[in-house]
mmCIF file of C-alpha atoms in Angstrom:
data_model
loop_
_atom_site.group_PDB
_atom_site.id
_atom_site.type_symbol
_atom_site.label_atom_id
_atom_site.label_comp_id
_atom_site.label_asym_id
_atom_site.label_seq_id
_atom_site.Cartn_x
_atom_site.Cartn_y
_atom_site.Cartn_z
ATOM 1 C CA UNK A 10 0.000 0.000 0.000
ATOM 2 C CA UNK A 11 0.947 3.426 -0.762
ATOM 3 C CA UNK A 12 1.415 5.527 1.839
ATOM 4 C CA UNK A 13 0.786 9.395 0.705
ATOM 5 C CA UNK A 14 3.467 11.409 3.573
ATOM 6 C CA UNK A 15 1.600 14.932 2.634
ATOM 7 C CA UNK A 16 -2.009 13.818 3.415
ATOM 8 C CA UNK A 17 -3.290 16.146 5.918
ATOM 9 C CA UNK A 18 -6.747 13.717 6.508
ATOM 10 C CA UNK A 19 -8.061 14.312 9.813
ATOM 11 C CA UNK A 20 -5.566 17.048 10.967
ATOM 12 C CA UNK A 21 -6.460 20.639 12.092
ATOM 13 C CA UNK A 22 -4.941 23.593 11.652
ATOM 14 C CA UNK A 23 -5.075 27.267 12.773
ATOM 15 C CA UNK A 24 -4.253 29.752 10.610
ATOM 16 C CA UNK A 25 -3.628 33.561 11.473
ATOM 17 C CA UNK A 26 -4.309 35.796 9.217
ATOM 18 C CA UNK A 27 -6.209 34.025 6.716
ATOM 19 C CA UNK A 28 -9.151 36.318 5.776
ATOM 20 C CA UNK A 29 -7.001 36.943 2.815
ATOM 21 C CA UNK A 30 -3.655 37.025 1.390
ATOM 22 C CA UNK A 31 -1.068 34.495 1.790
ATOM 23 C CA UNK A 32 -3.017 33.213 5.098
ATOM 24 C CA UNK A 33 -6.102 31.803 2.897
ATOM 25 C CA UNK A 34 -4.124 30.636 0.462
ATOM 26 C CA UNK A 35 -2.295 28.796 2.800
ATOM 27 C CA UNK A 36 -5.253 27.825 4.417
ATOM 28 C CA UNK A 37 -6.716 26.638 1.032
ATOM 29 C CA UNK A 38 -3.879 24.494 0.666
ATOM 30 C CA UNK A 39 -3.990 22.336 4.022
ATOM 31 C CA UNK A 40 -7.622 21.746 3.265
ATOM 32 C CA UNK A 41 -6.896 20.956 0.079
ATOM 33 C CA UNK A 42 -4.486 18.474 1.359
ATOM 34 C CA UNK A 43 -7.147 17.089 3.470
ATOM 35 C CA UNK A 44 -7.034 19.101 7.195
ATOM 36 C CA UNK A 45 -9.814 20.626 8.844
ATOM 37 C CA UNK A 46 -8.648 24.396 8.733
ATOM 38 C CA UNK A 47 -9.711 27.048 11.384
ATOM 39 C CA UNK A 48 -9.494 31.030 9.943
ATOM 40 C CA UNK A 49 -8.283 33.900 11.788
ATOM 41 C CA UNK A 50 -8.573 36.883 11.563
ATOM 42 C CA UNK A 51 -9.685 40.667 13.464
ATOM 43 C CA UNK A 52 -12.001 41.718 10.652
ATOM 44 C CA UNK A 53 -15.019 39.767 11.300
ATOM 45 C CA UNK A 54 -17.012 40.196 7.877
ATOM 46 C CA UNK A 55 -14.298 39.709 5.863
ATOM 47 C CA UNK A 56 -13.398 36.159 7.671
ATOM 48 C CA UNK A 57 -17.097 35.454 7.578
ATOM 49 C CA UNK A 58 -16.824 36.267 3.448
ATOM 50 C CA UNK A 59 -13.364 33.866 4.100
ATOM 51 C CA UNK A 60 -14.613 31.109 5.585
ATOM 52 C CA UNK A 61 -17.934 30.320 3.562
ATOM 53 C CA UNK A 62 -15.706 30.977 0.116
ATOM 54 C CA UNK A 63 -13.483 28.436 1.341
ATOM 55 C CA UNK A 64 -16.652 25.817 2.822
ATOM 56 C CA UNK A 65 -17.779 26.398 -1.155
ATOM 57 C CA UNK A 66 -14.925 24.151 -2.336
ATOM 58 C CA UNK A 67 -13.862 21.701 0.919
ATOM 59 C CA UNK A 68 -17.421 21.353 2.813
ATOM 60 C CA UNK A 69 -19.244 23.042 5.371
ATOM 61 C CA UNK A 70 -17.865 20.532 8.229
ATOM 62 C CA UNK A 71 -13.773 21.236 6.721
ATOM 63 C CA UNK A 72 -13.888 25.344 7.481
ATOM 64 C CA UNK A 73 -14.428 27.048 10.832
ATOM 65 C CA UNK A 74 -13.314 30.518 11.795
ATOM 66 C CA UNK A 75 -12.792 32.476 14.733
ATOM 67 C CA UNK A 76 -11.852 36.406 15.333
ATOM 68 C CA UNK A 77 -9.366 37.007 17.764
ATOM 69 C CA UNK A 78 -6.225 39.566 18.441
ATOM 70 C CA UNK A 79 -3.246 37.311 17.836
ATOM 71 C CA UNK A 80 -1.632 39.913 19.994
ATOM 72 C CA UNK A 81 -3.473 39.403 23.227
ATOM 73 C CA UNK A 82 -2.538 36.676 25.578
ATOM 74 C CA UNK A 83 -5.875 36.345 27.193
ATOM 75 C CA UNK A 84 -7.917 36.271 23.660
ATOM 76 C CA UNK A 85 -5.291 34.072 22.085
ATOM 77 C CA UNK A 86 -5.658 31.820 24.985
ATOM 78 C CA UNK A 87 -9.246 31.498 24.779
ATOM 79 C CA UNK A 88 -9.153 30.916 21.241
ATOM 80 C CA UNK A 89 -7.329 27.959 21.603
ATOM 81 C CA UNK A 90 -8.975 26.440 24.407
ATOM 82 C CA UNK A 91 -11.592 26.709 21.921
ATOM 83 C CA UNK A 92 -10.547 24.945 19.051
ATOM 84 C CA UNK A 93 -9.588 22.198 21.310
ATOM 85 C CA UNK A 94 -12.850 22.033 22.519
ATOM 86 C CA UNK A 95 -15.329 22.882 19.981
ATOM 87 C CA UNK A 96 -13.266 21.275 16.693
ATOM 88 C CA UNK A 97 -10.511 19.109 18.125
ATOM 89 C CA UNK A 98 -7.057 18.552 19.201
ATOM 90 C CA UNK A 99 -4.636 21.200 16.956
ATOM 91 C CA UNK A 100 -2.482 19.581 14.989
ATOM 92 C CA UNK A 101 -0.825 22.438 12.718
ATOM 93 C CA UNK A 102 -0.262 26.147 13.483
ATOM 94 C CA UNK A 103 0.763 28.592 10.805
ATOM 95 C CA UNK A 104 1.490 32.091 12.414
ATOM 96 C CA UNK A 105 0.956 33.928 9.342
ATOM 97 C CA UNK A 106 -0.731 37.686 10.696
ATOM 98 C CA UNK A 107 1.589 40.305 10.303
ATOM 99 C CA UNK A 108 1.918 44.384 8.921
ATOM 100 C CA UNK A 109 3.829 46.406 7.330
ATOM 101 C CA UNK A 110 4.892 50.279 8.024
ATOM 102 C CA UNK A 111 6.892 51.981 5.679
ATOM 103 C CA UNK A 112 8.681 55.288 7.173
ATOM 104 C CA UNK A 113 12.568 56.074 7.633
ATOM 105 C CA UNK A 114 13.830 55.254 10.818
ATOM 106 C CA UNK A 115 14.482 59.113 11.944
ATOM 107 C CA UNK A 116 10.353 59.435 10.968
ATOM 108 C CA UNK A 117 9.302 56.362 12.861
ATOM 109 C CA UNK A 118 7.190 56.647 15.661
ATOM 110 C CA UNK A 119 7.942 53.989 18.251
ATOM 111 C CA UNK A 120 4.445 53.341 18.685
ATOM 112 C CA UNK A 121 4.542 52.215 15.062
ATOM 113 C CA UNK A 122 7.707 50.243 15.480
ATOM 114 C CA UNK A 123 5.972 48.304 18.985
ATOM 115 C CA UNK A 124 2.921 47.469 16.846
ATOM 116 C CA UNK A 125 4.859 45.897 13.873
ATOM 117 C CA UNK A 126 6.805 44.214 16.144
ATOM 118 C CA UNK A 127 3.916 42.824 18.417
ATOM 119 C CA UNK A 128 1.695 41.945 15.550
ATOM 120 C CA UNK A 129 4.349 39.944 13.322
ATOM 121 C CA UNK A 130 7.160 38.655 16.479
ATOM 122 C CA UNK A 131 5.098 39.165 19.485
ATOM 123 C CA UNK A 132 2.056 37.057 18.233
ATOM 124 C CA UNK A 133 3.853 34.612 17.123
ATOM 125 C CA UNK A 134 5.026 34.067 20.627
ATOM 126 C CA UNK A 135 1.554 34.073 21.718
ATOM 127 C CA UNK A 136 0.055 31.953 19.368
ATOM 128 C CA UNK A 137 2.928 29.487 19.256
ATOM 129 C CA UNK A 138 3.014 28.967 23.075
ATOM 130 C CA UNK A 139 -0.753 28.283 23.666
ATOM 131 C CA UNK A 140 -0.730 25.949 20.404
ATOM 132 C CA UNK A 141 2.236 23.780 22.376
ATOM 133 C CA UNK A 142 0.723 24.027 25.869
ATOM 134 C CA UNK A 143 -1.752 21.081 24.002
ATOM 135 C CA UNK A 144 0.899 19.944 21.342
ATOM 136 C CA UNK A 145 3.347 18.917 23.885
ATOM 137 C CA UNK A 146 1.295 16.482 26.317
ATOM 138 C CA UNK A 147 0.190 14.937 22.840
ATOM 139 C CA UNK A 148 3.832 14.476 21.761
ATOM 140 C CA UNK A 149 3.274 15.214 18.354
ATOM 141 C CA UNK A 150 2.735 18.846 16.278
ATOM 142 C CA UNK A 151 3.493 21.431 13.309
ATOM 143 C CA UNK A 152 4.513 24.966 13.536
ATOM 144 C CA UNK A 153 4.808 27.141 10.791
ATOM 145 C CA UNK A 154 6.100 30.484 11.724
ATOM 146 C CA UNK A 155 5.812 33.298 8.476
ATOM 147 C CA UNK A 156 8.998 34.523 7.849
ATOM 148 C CA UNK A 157 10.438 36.961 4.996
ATOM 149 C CA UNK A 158 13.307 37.344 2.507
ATOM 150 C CA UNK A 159 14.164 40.254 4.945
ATOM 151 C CA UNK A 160 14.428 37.541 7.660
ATOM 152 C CA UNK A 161 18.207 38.193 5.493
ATOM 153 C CA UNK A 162 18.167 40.925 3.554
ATOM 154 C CA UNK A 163 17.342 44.679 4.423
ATOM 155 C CA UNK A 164 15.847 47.783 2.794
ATOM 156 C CA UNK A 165 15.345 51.363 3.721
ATOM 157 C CA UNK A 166 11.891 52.200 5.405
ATOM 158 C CA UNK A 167 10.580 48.931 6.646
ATOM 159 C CA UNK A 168 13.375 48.577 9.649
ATOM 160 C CA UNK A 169 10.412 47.039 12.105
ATOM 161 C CA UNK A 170 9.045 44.564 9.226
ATOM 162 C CA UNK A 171 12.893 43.664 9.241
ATOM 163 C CA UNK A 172 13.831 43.578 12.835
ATOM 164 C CA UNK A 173 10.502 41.488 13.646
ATOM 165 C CA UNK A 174 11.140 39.363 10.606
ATOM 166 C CA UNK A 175 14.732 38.746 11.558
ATOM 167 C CA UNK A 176 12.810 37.910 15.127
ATOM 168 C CA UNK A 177 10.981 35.055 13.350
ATOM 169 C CA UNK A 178 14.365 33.129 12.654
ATOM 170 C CA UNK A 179 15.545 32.923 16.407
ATOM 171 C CA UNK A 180 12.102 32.727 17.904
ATOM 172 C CA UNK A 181 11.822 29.327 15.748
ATOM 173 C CA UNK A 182 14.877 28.262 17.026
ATOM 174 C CA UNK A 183 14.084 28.646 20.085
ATOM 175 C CA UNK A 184 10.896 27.133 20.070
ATOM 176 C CA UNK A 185 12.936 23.811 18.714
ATOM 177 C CA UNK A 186 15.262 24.083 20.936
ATOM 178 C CA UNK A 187 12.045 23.827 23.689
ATOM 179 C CA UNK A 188 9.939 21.640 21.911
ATOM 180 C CA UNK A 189 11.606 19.732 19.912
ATOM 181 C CA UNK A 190 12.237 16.886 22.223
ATOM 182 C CA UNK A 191 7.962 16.708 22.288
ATOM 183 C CA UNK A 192 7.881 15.750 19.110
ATOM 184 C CA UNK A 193 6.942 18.739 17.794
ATOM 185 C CA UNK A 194 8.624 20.260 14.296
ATOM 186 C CA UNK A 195 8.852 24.027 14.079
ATOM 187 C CA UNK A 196 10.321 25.613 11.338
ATOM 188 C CA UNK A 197 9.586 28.707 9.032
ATOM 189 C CA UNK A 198 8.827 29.438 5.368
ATOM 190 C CA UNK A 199 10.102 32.903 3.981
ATOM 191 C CA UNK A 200 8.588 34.038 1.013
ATOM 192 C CA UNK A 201 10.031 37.183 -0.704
ATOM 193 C CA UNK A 202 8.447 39.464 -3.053
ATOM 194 C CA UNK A 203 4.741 37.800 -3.177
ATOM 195 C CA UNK A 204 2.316 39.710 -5.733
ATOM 196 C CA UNK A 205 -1.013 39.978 -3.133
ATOM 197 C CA UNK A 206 -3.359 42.616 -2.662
ATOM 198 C CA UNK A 207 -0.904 44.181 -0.067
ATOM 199 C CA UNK A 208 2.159 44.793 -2.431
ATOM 200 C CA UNK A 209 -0.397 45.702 -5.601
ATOM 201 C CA UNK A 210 1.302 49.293 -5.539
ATOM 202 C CA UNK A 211 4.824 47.674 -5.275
ATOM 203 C CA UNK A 212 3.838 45.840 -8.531
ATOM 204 C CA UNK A 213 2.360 49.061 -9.710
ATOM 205 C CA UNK A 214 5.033 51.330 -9.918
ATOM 206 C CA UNK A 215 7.300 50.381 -12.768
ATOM 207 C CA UNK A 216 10.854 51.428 -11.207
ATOM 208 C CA UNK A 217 10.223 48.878 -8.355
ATOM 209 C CA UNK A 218 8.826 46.485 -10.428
ATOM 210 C CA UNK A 219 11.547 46.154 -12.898
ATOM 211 C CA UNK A 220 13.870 46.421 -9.856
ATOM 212 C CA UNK A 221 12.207 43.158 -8.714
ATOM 213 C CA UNK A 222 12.382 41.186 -11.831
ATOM 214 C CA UNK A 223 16.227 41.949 -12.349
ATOM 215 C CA UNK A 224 16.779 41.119 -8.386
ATOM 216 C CA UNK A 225 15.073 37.691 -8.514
ATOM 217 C CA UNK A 226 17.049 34.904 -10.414
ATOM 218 C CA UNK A 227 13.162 33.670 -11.693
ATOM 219 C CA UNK A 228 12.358 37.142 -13.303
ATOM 220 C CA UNK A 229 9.338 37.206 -11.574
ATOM 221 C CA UNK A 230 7.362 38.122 -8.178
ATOM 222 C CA UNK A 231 5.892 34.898 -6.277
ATOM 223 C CA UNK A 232 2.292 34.097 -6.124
ATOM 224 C CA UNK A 233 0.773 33.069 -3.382
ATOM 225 C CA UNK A 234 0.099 29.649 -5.223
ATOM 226 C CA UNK A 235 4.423 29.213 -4.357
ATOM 227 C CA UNK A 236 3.814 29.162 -1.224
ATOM 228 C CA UNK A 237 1.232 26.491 -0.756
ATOM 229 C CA UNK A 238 3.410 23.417 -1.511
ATOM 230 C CA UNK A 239 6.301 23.889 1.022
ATOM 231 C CA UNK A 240 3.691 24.623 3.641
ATOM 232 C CA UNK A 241 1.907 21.826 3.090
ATOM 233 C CA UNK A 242 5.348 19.704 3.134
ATOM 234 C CA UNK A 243 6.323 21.396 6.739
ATOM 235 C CA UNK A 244 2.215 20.623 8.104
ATOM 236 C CA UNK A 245 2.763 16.863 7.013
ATOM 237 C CA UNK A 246 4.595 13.832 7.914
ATOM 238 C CA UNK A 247 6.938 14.220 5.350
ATOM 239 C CA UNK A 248 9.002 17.096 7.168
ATOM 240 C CA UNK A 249 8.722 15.085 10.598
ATOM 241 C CA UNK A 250 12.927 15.400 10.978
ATOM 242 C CA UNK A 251 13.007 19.076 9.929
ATOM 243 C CA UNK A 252 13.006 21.354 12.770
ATOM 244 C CA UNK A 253 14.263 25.138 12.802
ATOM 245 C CA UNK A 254 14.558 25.707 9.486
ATOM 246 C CA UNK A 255 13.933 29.246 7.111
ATOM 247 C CA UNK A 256 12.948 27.710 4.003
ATOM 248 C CA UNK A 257 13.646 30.962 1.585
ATOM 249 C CA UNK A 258 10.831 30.457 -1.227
ATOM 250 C CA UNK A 259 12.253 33.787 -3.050
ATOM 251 C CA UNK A 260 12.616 32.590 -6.720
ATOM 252 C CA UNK A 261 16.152 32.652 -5.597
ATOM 253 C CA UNK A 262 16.643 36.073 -4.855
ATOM 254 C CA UNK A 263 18.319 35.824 -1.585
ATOM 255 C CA UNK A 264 21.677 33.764 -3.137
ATOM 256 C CA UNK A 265 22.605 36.363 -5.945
ATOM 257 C CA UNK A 266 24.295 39.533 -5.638
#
């Protein structure tokens, strides 16, 4: 019998940030792949809009979604508790929610830099702990932390987006270096320049654009599509002795000069 190592069947997963974007893609993907997915998200009508586009194609029993602040211990919390109670035991995490703020460093306002950093590191934390406080007596689990090609590289303006993505790295070490021995694998995928409703002006301006294509070994941005597969590989059984690894999904971009 043939044993298929990426079948998801019976698993379920939260996913942050997954009203839209590269959350509900990924999202889209693990259900795809079989798992039982669980949406997050703060904007409540667009989750709603989320969750029964997404019950269209997998079923009404494959979709649930819940609104919480990713950023808020007690919420986050409570959101888990009820997932393990109302749909089942977590099996897969994906801490995708995150922001951008573009504004030189001398311009930033540290209560700009504290939010980028709490919604894309800090949450992460938060999520990622509460998801192993039931992962761990269970000995078994998959966490996939969101990541960037600025988890490496840097530009001007985006110095929180960088610092919190550089965060992302060590924070899934050190969640490996916790966990690990539970029989949990955490590791991270890093996209780089993803063509989503969030970067539409990037793709927009021409100057950047073309900037992009020369700068990226595929001469191309990434979809969101890109993404899917090596999520889907870290979720499964077939990444069960890969733990604290960036997996760069940049078109390449982060090995040329």
């Amino acid at each position: 019998m043939t044993v298929n190592m990426f079948d998801l069947t019976g698993k379920i997963a939260l996913v942050t940030g997954s009203s839209r974007g590269i959350g509900s893609a990924i999202a889209k993907g693990l259900a795809a792949a079989g798992a039982t997915v669980v949406l997050n998200g703060l904007d409540e009508a667009r989750l709603e809009a989320a969750r029964v586009a997404l019950a269209a194609e997998v079923g009404e029993d494959r979709v649930r979604a819940i609104a919480f602040d990713v950023t808020d211990a007690d919420a986050t919390a409570s959101a888990i508790n009820w997932i393990e109670a109302e749909v089942g035991p977590l099996a897969i995490l994906v801490n995708n929610a995150g922001v951008q703020h573009r504004v030189p460093m001398l311009d930033l306002d540290v209560a700009d830099w504290e939010r980028v950093l709490r919604t894309n590191l800090t949450s992460a934390f938060l999520v990622g702990r509460e998801a192993a406080r039931h992962m761990i007596p269970r000995g078994a689990g998959k966490i996939i932390n969101v990541a960037s090609v600025q988890t490496d590289l840097a530009r001007p303006t985006i110095a929180p987006y960088t610092a919190s993505k550089g965060g992302i790295r060590n924070l899934t070490r050190a969640m490996t270096a916790e966990w690990a021995s539970h029989g949990l694998q955490i590791n991270a995928i890093a996209p780089g320049y993803i063509h989503t409703e969030m970067t539409q002006n990037l793709v927009d301006d021409t100057v950047f654009n073309e900037w992009i294509l020369g700068r990226t070994p595929a001469h191309r941005w990434g979809t969101v599509e890109d993404l899917v597969g090596p999520a889907v590989w870290l979720a499964s059984a077939g990444s069960n002795f890969v733990n604290g690894q960036v997996v760069f999904i940049d078109g390449g971009m982060t090995v040329v000069v």
